[in-house]
């Protein structure tokens, strides 16, 4: 049996950090995805070049054997996903797993959730368990919590369901969203942990002021829902600029992010801000002209134009064992179906 | 009779823009001053090279004659000061007025108030009227209101009294302040009018959010008073960084200001923010090392190290008519006295 599943990366449009303090956030699935392909094998063997996991072989008995120069952090999402899944459904079948991704890692674009969700879905399916989307989401969330220490759950939710959602304290509501977006990647990894710690430090130091800023971000997010529904890009851009100042006050901006944002705005963007935890990672801009991409480049970043509100987890193809050695045919006939 | 008077420029430490909406601001007098020298003459003749007023001659009958390439805006402060003063005390005596200043103009450092206050004081004194400091402050405020359309009165207050003050809705309270400061001038004039309009536009567009931001600035300013009293520079620096994000949200930052602020912080500043209206003009930074000056230079600005809490309006010297041609002697004997 051969299964191919995929999940999208995400961009937070509004409300990062404030979401940790109970305010809502708006998150959208982008058209960059992670693909997981599972084939029958005796052992569990995992390979991925995109994710800097050069080669992991998991054998019965001596489970977590890794080759040299493996990215241990990345690998720990994989190991933990298998552990969490086996806690849920019991021992899984041996499988050769190949992971491909076009989401930059540690960029704040949700690359880990986009890996964990289709990995869990395809391994479960391969072992004869068809989990619901919500079950997969929750298992993914548990993996993120175990690896990161804490997780708002927003990444695994959007990786599972796709679209654009208003997220608050674990519950979510879909919003129709057709917002054009350019992402600017600083080329530097975002340190979620360091960013969360800095915000916590500022909260301890000046609790009243920072709580006020969190409430301000919440107000901005709620107004942004209206602007998204009306597809009012001017209003949305202004709200992004307001949100960015408050993120600056939280201490999570950086020279690179400032510079990309400034260049985007000078190139005509209707609004621009950090997306995700900050301190490296990415910015988003609402372009009104193509020059925004040029602006981001001038600002020292890598422009990534994306579509928003993309599809969530998909089991893209399932080939049965008999067709395994006939790729052309198998690809054609492989039944597409959505999980959940 | 020959009179020499001077007033300091100012830097707003906290609360610009919010002060227009009823929140407090902290303002300090810096050791950059404007000097006004008044001598007997038949007509009113005014010269100043520093203030871009190349030559203005005011004659009885045909009052407001100006030479070519005069800075009309600068000149209008002078004309209006004379008009307002004459409304108050009646026709003033003819005088040759020489103005010298080491405050960059249109920089947000209060160069116009530092001109208007000693001009009114010295011209009034020259015409035999010794006004109190508070009378001078109020006349100066009226001048600023007439020329600018509106004025918070904070500039004329600090130009008159000096020191460091907490200012709110026209009333003020002195604070002891020994904060070291480096000012970074962008070399670009600040447009107070354009900045005030942008803030008003944002307020109309998102009143709840912007009101919240103004309240946030007010909270920061009140905490800063405590930090100043304790001379706690670390806390003060952090509060400056918080305030800067909120100023960014008000839309009054710019590439140049962002860049100077970022370079100051990277050079080890404890905090840095816009001072004054923004959209050009200056930033301030609390240095903890000398490199902050270098940082500002790298950020494309001109570093101006200043002392804070400097003296206000001073009538620096008065020579009587008989001693007019004997500078050395006159300088020695000229009675120093403070007005008010």
XYZ file of C-alpha atoms in Angstrom:
680
model
C 0.000 0.000 0.000
C 1.238 3.473 -0.836
C -0.322 6.614 0.615
C 0.391 10.230 -0.207
C -0.913 12.936 2.152
C -0.213 16.634 2.429
C -0.919 19.687 4.583
C -0.461 23.418 4.025
C 1.794 25.894 5.779
C 0.136 28.895 7.360
C 0.484 32.626 7.764
C -0.916 34.433 10.795
C -2.678 37.521 9.432
C -3.460 39.073 12.826
C -3.067 38.357 16.512
C 0.205 36.442 17.005
C 1.399 36.547 20.636
C -1.926 38.045 21.773
C -3.479 34.628 20.994
C -1.325 33.181 23.807
C -3.017 35.644 26.187
C -6.577 34.750 25.197
C -7.134 37.140 22.287
C -8.297 35.892 18.865
C -5.990 35.385 15.875
C -6.656 35.114 12.141
C -4.728 32.397 10.365
C -4.763 31.332 6.746
C -3.481 28.247 4.907
C -0.987 29.107 2.155
C -0.243 27.265 -1.076
C 3.028 25.861 0.219
C 2.719 22.302 1.472
C 4.472 19.352 3.032
C 3.931 15.980 1.328
C 4.286 12.656 3.103
C 4.493 9.424 1.145
C 4.183 6.126 2.981
C 5.020 2.726 1.470
C 5.097 -0.776 2.959
C 8.383 -1.720 4.583
C 9.614 -3.984 7.337
C 11.046 -1.202 9.479
C 10.030 2.414 9.846
C 12.421 4.344 7.617
C 12.109 8.073 7.135
C 13.867 10.287 4.618
C 13.547 13.937 3.800
C 16.022 16.256 2.194
C 13.831 19.397 2.339
C 13.425 19.161 6.069
C 17.113 18.629 6.731
C 16.448 15.113 7.880
C 19.051 13.302 5.833
C 18.085 9.813 6.905
C 16.324 8.311 9.858
C 15.783 4.602 10.193
C 13.557 3.328 12.912
C 13.881 -0.411 13.478
C 11.893 -2.596 15.813
C 13.793 -2.993 19.041
C 16.326 -0.243 18.421
C 13.807 2.411 17.447
C 15.390 5.819 17.067
C 18.510 5.360 15.060
C 19.560 8.403 13.049
C 22.356 9.007 10.593
C 24.885 11.751 11.111
C 24.076 15.437 10.442
C 20.399 14.889 11.016
C 18.417 17.844 12.299
C 17.526 16.563 15.743
C 14.805 19.101 16.343
C 13.115 18.239 13.096
C 13.581 14.562 13.821
C 12.010 14.960 17.259
C 8.686 15.996 15.620
C 8.803 12.758 13.662
C 9.724 10.554 16.625
C 7.126 12.197 18.835
C 4.437 11.862 16.148
C 5.086 8.119 15.982
C 5.077 7.815 19.768
C 1.828 9.801 20.158
C 0.180 7.861 17.341
C 1.156 4.497 18.869
C -0.182 5.641 22.250
C -3.488 6.212 20.447
C -3.861 3.285 18.036
C -1.246 0.789 19.189
C 1.800 -0.423 17.303
C 1.914 0.837 13.710
C 2.980 -1.137 10.620
C 6.483 -0.848 9.208
C 6.701 1.871 6.558
C 9.100 3.665 4.282
C 8.247 7.380 4.696
C 9.413 10.053 2.298
C 8.821 13.692 3.227
C 8.930 16.586 0.773
C 8.189 20.197 1.569
C 8.266 23.613 -0.038
C 7.721 25.466 3.255
C 10.891 27.118 4.597
C 11.608 25.610 8.038
C 11.738 27.650 11.282
C 10.229 30.542 9.331
C 7.015 30.947 11.304
C 5.066 29.428 8.404
C 3.978 26.352 10.320
C 6.329 23.853 8.688
C 6.287 21.530 11.712
C 2.475 21.218 11.888
C 2.392 20.774 8.107
C 4.717 17.803 8.631
C 3.145 16.276 11.724
C -0.471 16.319 10.490
C -0.065 14.384 7.190
C 2.493 12.093 8.845
C -0.001 11.057 11.503
C -2.820 10.788 8.962
C -0.878 8.641 6.497
C 0.769 6.368 9.090
C -2.596 5.784 10.771
C -4.242 5.078 7.422
C -1.393 2.747 6.485
C -1.991 0.810 9.697
C -5.687 0.502 8.900
C -7.000 3.353 11.097
C -8.941 6.089 9.373
C -8.940 8.858 11.962
C -11.271 11.844 11.714
C -9.728 15.217 10.906
C -10.425 16.406 14.410
C -8.691 13.367 15.903
C -5.679 14.019 13.687
C -5.642 17.708 14.670
C -5.654 16.836 18.358
C -2.880 14.246 18.020
C -0.839 16.795 16.043
C -1.405 19.405 18.734
C -0.215 16.945 21.374
C 2.970 16.364 19.361
C 3.611 20.119 19.139
C 3.045 20.526 22.853
C 5.452 17.707 23.677
C 8.218 18.972 21.406
C 7.825 22.725 22.046
C 6.724 22.635 25.670
C 3.595 24.637 24.737
C 1.488 25.282 21.656
C -1.608 27.364 20.948
C -2.816 24.596 18.614
C -3.393 27.077 15.828
C -0.799 25.538 13.481
C -2.153 22.010 13.631
C -5.719 23.317 13.267
C -4.972 25.190 10.055
C -2.705 22.382 8.754
C -5.663 20.022 9.178
C -8.626 22.093 8.026
C -7.033 24.680 5.722
C -8.971 27.792 4.713
C -8.860 30.906 6.875
C -9.930 30.772 10.502
C -10.537 32.971 13.488
C -8.874 31.081 16.311
C -9.297 31.611 20.037
C -8.446 29.368 22.973
C -8.547 26.148 20.945
C -11.818 26.838 19.132
C -12.088 28.182 15.604
C -14.500 29.591 13.076
C -14.015 29.660 9.326
C -13.854 33.036 7.521
C -14.091 33.471 3.765
C -10.881 35.182 2.719
C -9.540 36.203 -0.686
C -6.704 38.417 0.497
C -3.661 38.571 -1.802
C -0.467 38.233 0.171
C 3.262 38.411 -0.307
C 5.395 36.770 2.328
C 8.904 38.065 2.890
C 11.290 35.577 4.452
C 14.247 37.133 6.255
C 16.329 34.028 5.652
C 16.851 33.913 9.413
C 15.042 31.383 11.515
C 12.427 32.678 13.922
C 12.971 31.645 17.514
C 9.458 31.123 18.840
C 10.789 30.211 22.261
C 12.963 33.314 22.596
C 10.151 35.553 21.305
C 7.601 34.084 23.741
C 10.069 34.575 26.602
C 10.715 38.216 25.692
C 6.977 38.937 25.629
C 6.544 37.184 28.990
C 9.416 39.263 30.419
C 7.808 42.500 29.226
C 4.457 41.372 30.630
C 6.032 40.778 34.063
C 7.833 44.150 33.920
C 4.904 46.335 32.814
C 1.778 44.172 33.160
C -0.813 46.947 32.754
C 0.783 48.399 29.649
C 1.380 45.032 27.962
C -2.135 43.803 28.813
C -3.431 46.984 27.157
C -1.339 46.203 24.073
C -2.726 42.634 23.964
C -6.269 44.030 24.159
C -5.349 46.447 21.350
C -4.205 43.541 19.170
C -7.503 41.784 19.967
C -9.479 44.875 18.860
C -7.458 45.051 15.652
C -8.084 41.359 14.937
C -11.836 41.730 15.431
C -11.956 44.717 13.057
C -9.853 42.757 10.569
C -12.522 40.018 10.438
C -14.980 42.628 9.149
C -12.470 43.986 6.617
C -11.709 40.446 5.362
C -15.420 39.679 4.932
C -15.832 42.899 2.934
C -12.561 42.236 1.079
C -11.604 45.811 2.029
C -7.864 45.635 1.437
C -7.195 49.291 2.344
C -8.721 48.869 5.786
C -6.967 45.558 6.215
C -3.625 47.122 5.309
C -4.077 49.903 7.852
C -4.977 47.368 10.542
C -1.798 45.443 9.696
C 0.256 48.609 10.202
C -1.423 49.217 13.566
C -0.758 45.603 14.586
C 2.904 45.914 13.584
C 3.512 48.840 15.964
C 2.092 46.810 18.824
C 4.307 43.836 17.884
C 7.261 46.245 17.961
C 6.233 47.216 21.489
C 6.252 43.531 22.442
C 9.917 43.444 21.392
C 9.647 40.809 18.648
C 10.687 42.875 15.622
C 14.238 42.956 14.273
C 16.348 44.980 11.873
C 15.588 42.526 9.036
C 11.840 42.489 9.664
C 11.680 46.302 10.061
C 13.554 46.702 6.812
C 11.331 44.364 4.775
C 8.231 46.039 6.173
C 9.525 49.533 5.378
C 10.516 48.506 1.849
C 7.135 46.834 1.244
C 5.290 49.977 2.272
C 7.528 52.191 0.154
C 6.871 49.831 -2.776
C 3.153 50.485 -2.361
C 2.001 47.740 0.001
C -1.334 48.560 1.653
C -0.002 47.177 4.915
C 2.795 45.002 6.242
C 3.667 43.245 9.473
C 5.526 40.401 11.092
C 3.810 37.031 10.764
C 4.375 34.420 13.438
C 6.566 34.757 16.492
C 9.017 37.306 15.048
C 12.701 37.801 15.950
C 13.559 36.524 12.491
C 11.224 34.529 10.275
C 8.785 36.265 7.959
C 6.726 39.359 7.276
C 3.506 39.564 5.262
C 2.417 42.415 3.026
C -0.780 43.150 1.147
C 0.462 44.123 -2.303
C -1.408 46.598 -4.451
C 1.230 46.327 -7.155
C 3.858 43.789 -8.120
C 6.599 46.097 -6.889
C 5.998 44.916 -3.336
C 8.041 41.841 -4.219
C 10.847 44.082 -5.414
C 10.524 46.053 -2.194
C 10.934 42.955 -0.059
C 13.992 42.003 -2.065
C 15.451 45.487 -1.526
C 14.701 45.089 2.158
C 17.057 42.111 2.196
C 14.404 39.399 2.214
C 13.125 36.664 -0.065
C 9.646 37.408 -1.470
C 7.203 34.474 -1.538
C 3.893 35.355 -3.200
C 1.230 33.007 -1.860
C -2.432 32.228 -2.183
C -4.432 32.241 1.026
C -7.295 30.118 2.326
C -5.859 26.961 0.706
C -7.053 23.380 1.314
C -6.060 21.596 4.516
C -4.968 17.999 5.085
C -5.530 15.784 2.082
C -4.951 12.135 1.570
C -3.918 12.747 -2.007
C -3.638 9.221 -3.257
C -3.862 5.667 -2.021
C -2.514 2.798 -4.099
C -3.224 -0.739 -3.077
C -0.441 -3.264 -2.683
C -1.022 -4.998 -6.057
C -0.342 -1.808 -8.011
C 2.745 -0.895 -6.034
C 5.317 -1.493 -8.745
C 3.394 0.207 -11.509
C 3.833 3.893 -10.839
C 2.232 5.331 -13.994
C -0.850 3.199 -13.691
C -0.998 3.489 -9.943
C -0.828 7.270 -10.130
C -3.771 7.330 -12.493
C -5.956 4.895 -10.687
C -5.043 5.794 -7.105
C -8.283 6.793 -5.418
C -8.293 10.343 -4.091
C -10.216 10.838 -0.923
C -10.232 13.285 1.915
C -9.849 12.033 5.419
C -12.236 13.161 8.152
C 20.039 99.937 25.732
C 21.189 96.462 24.755
C 19.525 93.266 25.998
C 20.530 89.680 25.494
C 18.016 86.913 26.292
C 17.942 83.215 25.562
C 15.752 80.123 25.807
C 16.450 76.403 25.467
C 15.241 73.909 22.901
C 13.426 70.857 24.193
C 13.130 67.135 23.750
C 9.909 65.282 24.496
C 10.908 62.202 26.486
C 7.456 60.597 26.537
C 3.920 61.287 25.389
C 4.087 63.209 22.103
C 0.789 63.070 20.182
C -0.993 61.548 23.190
C -0.584 64.956 24.888
C -2.908 66.397 22.218
C -5.561 63.889 23.381
C -5.347 64.759 27.060
C -2.582 62.385 28.200
C 0.512 63.660 30.040
C 3.899 64.231 28.399
C 7.405 64.545 29.833
C 9.512 67.300 28.330
C 13.035 68.415 29.102
C 15.047 71.539 28.239
C 18.259 70.721 26.355
C 21.564 72.613 26.300
C 20.920 74.030 22.840
C 19.575 77.566 22.907
C 18.364 80.490 20.857
C 19.880 83.896 21.739
C 18.138 87.179 21.004
C 20.049 90.459 21.200
C 18.111 93.729 21.101
C 19.691 97.156 20.578
C 18.189 100.641 20.163
C 17.258 101.544 16.600
C 14.769 103.750 14.799
C 13.040 100.912 12.979
C 12.531 97.300 13.955
C 15.240 95.418 12.079
C 15.735 91.717 12.504
C 18.593 89.542 11.317
C 19.375 85.910 11.813
C 21.507 83.624 9.743
C 20.988 80.497 11.834
C 17.245 80.644 11.476
C 17.315 81.186 7.724
C 16.002 84.694 8.153
C 18.540 86.543 6.035
C 17.220 90.007 6.695
C 13.926 91.460 7.781
C 13.399 95.168 8.220
C 10.245 96.396 9.818
C 9.672 100.137 9.349
C 6.890 102.237 10.813
C 4.124 102.586 8.252
C 5.359 99.880 5.932
C 5.820 97.234 8.554
C 6.603 93.852 7.133
C 9.241 94.334 4.494
C 11.443 91.326 3.898
C 14.458 90.746 1.715
C 14.574 87.975 -0.807
C 15.116 84.307 0.173
C 13.746 84.878 3.620
C 12.169 81.882 5.312
C 8.587 83.098 5.447
C 7.450 80.553 7.965
C 10.286 81.474 10.329
C 9.593 85.141 9.688
C 5.929 84.655 10.528
C 6.850 83.651 14.099
C 8.742 86.925 14.394
C 5.982 89.077 12.888
C 3.323 87.384 14.970
C 5.395 87.740 18.152
C 5.626 91.506 17.544
C 1.901 91.746 16.775
C 0.889 89.735 19.861
C 3.264 91.734 22.073
C 1.916 95.055 20.784
C -1.650 93.845 21.401
C -0.567 93.310 25.005
C 1.659 96.271 25.866
C 1.040 98.768 23.043
C 3.474 100.004 20.442
C 7.033 98.813 21.065
C 10.244 100.812 20.651
C 12.357 100.580 17.502
C 15.045 97.923 17.869
C 17.807 96.139 16.002
C 17.304 92.449 16.764
C 19.948 89.810 16.149
C 18.991 86.166 16.542
C 21.449 83.322 16.948
C 20.588 79.713 17.510
C 22.218 76.317 17.763
C 18.914 74.409 17.619
C 18.281 72.751 14.244
C 15.057 74.207 12.836
C 11.930 72.136 12.049
C 13.586 69.270 13.912
C 10.990 68.810 16.649
C 13.406 70.349 19.161
C 11.265 73.395 19.839
C 13.299 75.931 17.866
C 10.295 78.203 17.282
C 9.335 78.475 20.962
C 13.006 78.989 21.840
C 12.929 81.957 19.450
C 9.554 83.428 20.347
C 10.010 83.386 24.141
C 13.287 85.374 24.424
C 12.153 87.637 21.560
C 9.011 88.650 23.448
C 10.915 88.947 26.734
C 13.676 91.132 25.324
C 11.454 93.357 23.186
C 9.085 93.929 26.107
C 12.005 94.691 28.423
C 13.467 97.033 25.795
C 10.169 98.920 25.718
C 10.150 99.233 29.492
C 7.799 96.368 30.339
C 9.096 93.677 32.630
C 6.658 90.828 32.100
C 6.493 87.836 34.430
C 7.667 84.476 33.101
C 4.113 83.222 33.079
C 2.957 86.238 31.061
C 5.769 85.620 28.568
C 4.879 81.930 28.346
C 1.252 82.722 27.596
C 2.101 85.326 24.948
C 4.501 82.839 23.350
C 1.796 80.167 23.363
C -0.596 82.595 21.652
C 2.028 83.207 18.943
C 2.437 79.467 18.363
C -1.308 78.993 18.162
C -1.672 81.807 15.615
C 1.148 80.583 13.378
C 0.495 76.828 13.633
C -3.275 76.863 13.973
C -2.962 74.873 17.226
C -0.373 74.258 19.927
C -0.284 72.203 23.099
C 1.714 74.997 24.762
C 4.352 72.555 25.891
C 7.165 74.127 23.851
C 6.696 77.657 25.147
C 6.321 76.328 28.701
C 9.664 74.524 28.639
C 11.367 77.365 26.682
C 10.294 79.699 29.504
C 10.833 77.615 32.625
C 13.445 75.077 31.542
C 14.080 71.958 33.629
C 12.050 68.807 33.081
C 8.284 68.877 33.390
C 5.271 66.629 33.359
C 2.823 68.507 31.164
C -0.903 67.908 30.829
C -3.640 70.129 29.365
C -1.713 73.378 29.883
C -0.610 72.709 33.454
C 2.796 71.393 34.454
C 4.803 69.996 37.325
C 8.570 69.946 37.629
C 10.416 66.610 37.821
C 14.043 66.200 38.833
C 15.747 64.540 35.885
C 19.371 63.582 35.270
C 18.819 61.373 32.235
C 21.711 61.252 29.752
C 20.431 61.592 26.217
C 21.680 61.442 22.666
C 19.525 63.084 20.041
C 19.699 61.805 16.479
C 18.651 64.300 13.842
C 17.506 62.752 10.573
C 18.473 65.892 8.680
C 14.900 65.942 7.383
C 12.440 68.460 8.719
C 9.562 67.116 10.772
C 6.151 68.140 9.534
C 4.144 68.600 12.714
C 1.059 69.493 10.714
C 1.207 66.416 8.490
C 1.931 64.166 11.495
C -0.999 65.582 13.498
C -3.282 65.097 10.491
C -2.212 61.469 10.030
C -2.917 60.723 13.695
C -6.312 62.438 13.436
C -7.095 60.383 10.311
C -6.215 57.138 12.118
C -8.288 58.219 15.094
C -11.340 58.791 12.865
C -10.788 55.460 11.090
C -10.281 53.241 14.180
C -11.290 55.367 17.175
C -11.409 52.569 19.771
C -8.014 51.157 18.826
C -6.280 54.537 18.631
C -7.847 55.708 21.904
C -6.460 52.545 23.478
C -3.028 53.384 22.082
C -3.242 56.929 23.491
C -4.146 55.501 26.896
C -1.192 53.125 26.558
C 1.146 56.065 25.924
C -0.336 57.775 28.997
C 0.372 54.683 31.133
C 3.935 54.547 29.821
C 4.462 58.245 30.607
C 3.212 57.835 34.179
C 5.529 54.874 34.745
C 8.375 56.878 33.228
C 7.926 59.598 35.871
C 8.705 56.993 38.538
C 11.712 55.668 36.595
C 13.061 59.232 36.134
C 12.695 59.986 39.847
C 14.611 56.775 40.645
C 17.089 57.499 37.828
C 16.395 53.909 36.698
C 17.762 54.104 33.154
C 17.045 50.449 32.286
C 13.347 50.827 33.065
C 13.264 54.154 31.270
C 14.866 52.604 28.189
C 12.309 49.806 28.083
C 9.466 52.302 28.433
C 10.932 54.260 25.501
C 10.905 51.111 23.371
C 7.275 50.453 24.314
C 6.358 54.039 23.476
C 8.115 53.782 20.091
C 5.929 50.866 18.978
C 2.820 52.853 19.812
C 4.171 55.853 17.857
C 4.740 53.482 14.926
C 1.081 52.460 15.189
C 0.122 56.135 15.013
C 1.889 56.280 11.641
C 4.491 58.930 12.501
C 7.690 56.894 12.087
C 9.736 56.855 8.897
C 12.546 54.879 7.305
C 15.139 57.357 8.645
C 13.755 57.330 12.184
C 13.369 53.511 12.222
C 16.945 53.184 11.059
C 18.441 55.527 13.663
C 16.456 53.791 16.407
C 17.538 50.322 15.286
C 21.195 51.417 15.044
C 21.055 53.054 18.492
C 19.712 49.871 20.059
C 22.278 47.715 18.291
C 24.970 50.102 19.567
C 23.801 49.386 23.101
C 21.230 52.106 23.785
C 18.921 51.231 26.700
C 15.990 52.603 24.726
C 15.246 54.784 21.728
C 12.241 56.516 20.224
C 11.025 59.355 18.094
C 10.961 62.718 19.866
C 8.431 65.303 18.769
C 5.887 64.964 15.986
C 7.835 62.463 13.872
C 7.697 61.992 10.075
C 11.256 63.292 9.960
C 12.928 65.284 12.713
C 14.697 63.547 15.575
C 14.978 60.446 17.708
C 16.288 60.237 21.265
C 18.292 57.400 22.778
C 19.467 56.649 26.294
C 23.111 55.722 25.801
C 24.819 53.240 28.061
C 27.973 53.454 26.009
C 29.471 56.059 23.732
C 28.859 53.875 20.700
C 25.244 55.034 20.572
C 26.504 58.127 18.771
C 28.273 55.943 16.248
C 25.100 53.909 15.879
C 23.047 56.975 15.071
C 25.611 58.000 12.491
C 25.447 54.536 10.900
C 21.675 54.873 10.891
C 22.092 57.877 8.604
C 21.498 60.559 11.222
C 23.423 63.282 12.965
C 24.105 62.517 16.647
C 23.632 65.422 19.070
C 24.611 64.563 22.651
C 22.706 66.884 24.987
C 22.255 67.636 28.640
C 18.710 67.575 29.933
C 16.812 69.677 32.474
C 18.632 72.878 31.413
C 17.729 76.433 32.495
C 14.782 78.192 30.844
C 14.385 81.788 29.658
C 17.162 84.063 30.827
C 17.719 87.746 30.369
C 21.435 87.187 30.103
C 22.648 90.769 30.092
C 21.327 94.294 30.005
C 23.553 97.252 29.094
C 22.266 100.749 29.559
C 22.412 103.338 26.750
C 25.512 105.243 28.063
C 27.703 102.127 27.950
C 26.517 101.073 24.497
C 29.797 101.639 22.656
C 32.022 100.070 25.272
C 31.554 96.365 24.922
C 34.194 95.133 27.372
C 33.109 97.408 30.194
C 29.436 97.037 29.385
C 29.741 93.287 29.438
C 31.230 93.391 32.923
C 28.835 95.857 34.427
C 25.676 94.806 32.586
C 23.309 93.684 35.307
C 22.290 90.035 34.980
C 18.799 89.388 36.101
C 16.178 86.806 35.477
C 12.760 87.845 34.353
C 9.643 86.604 36.135
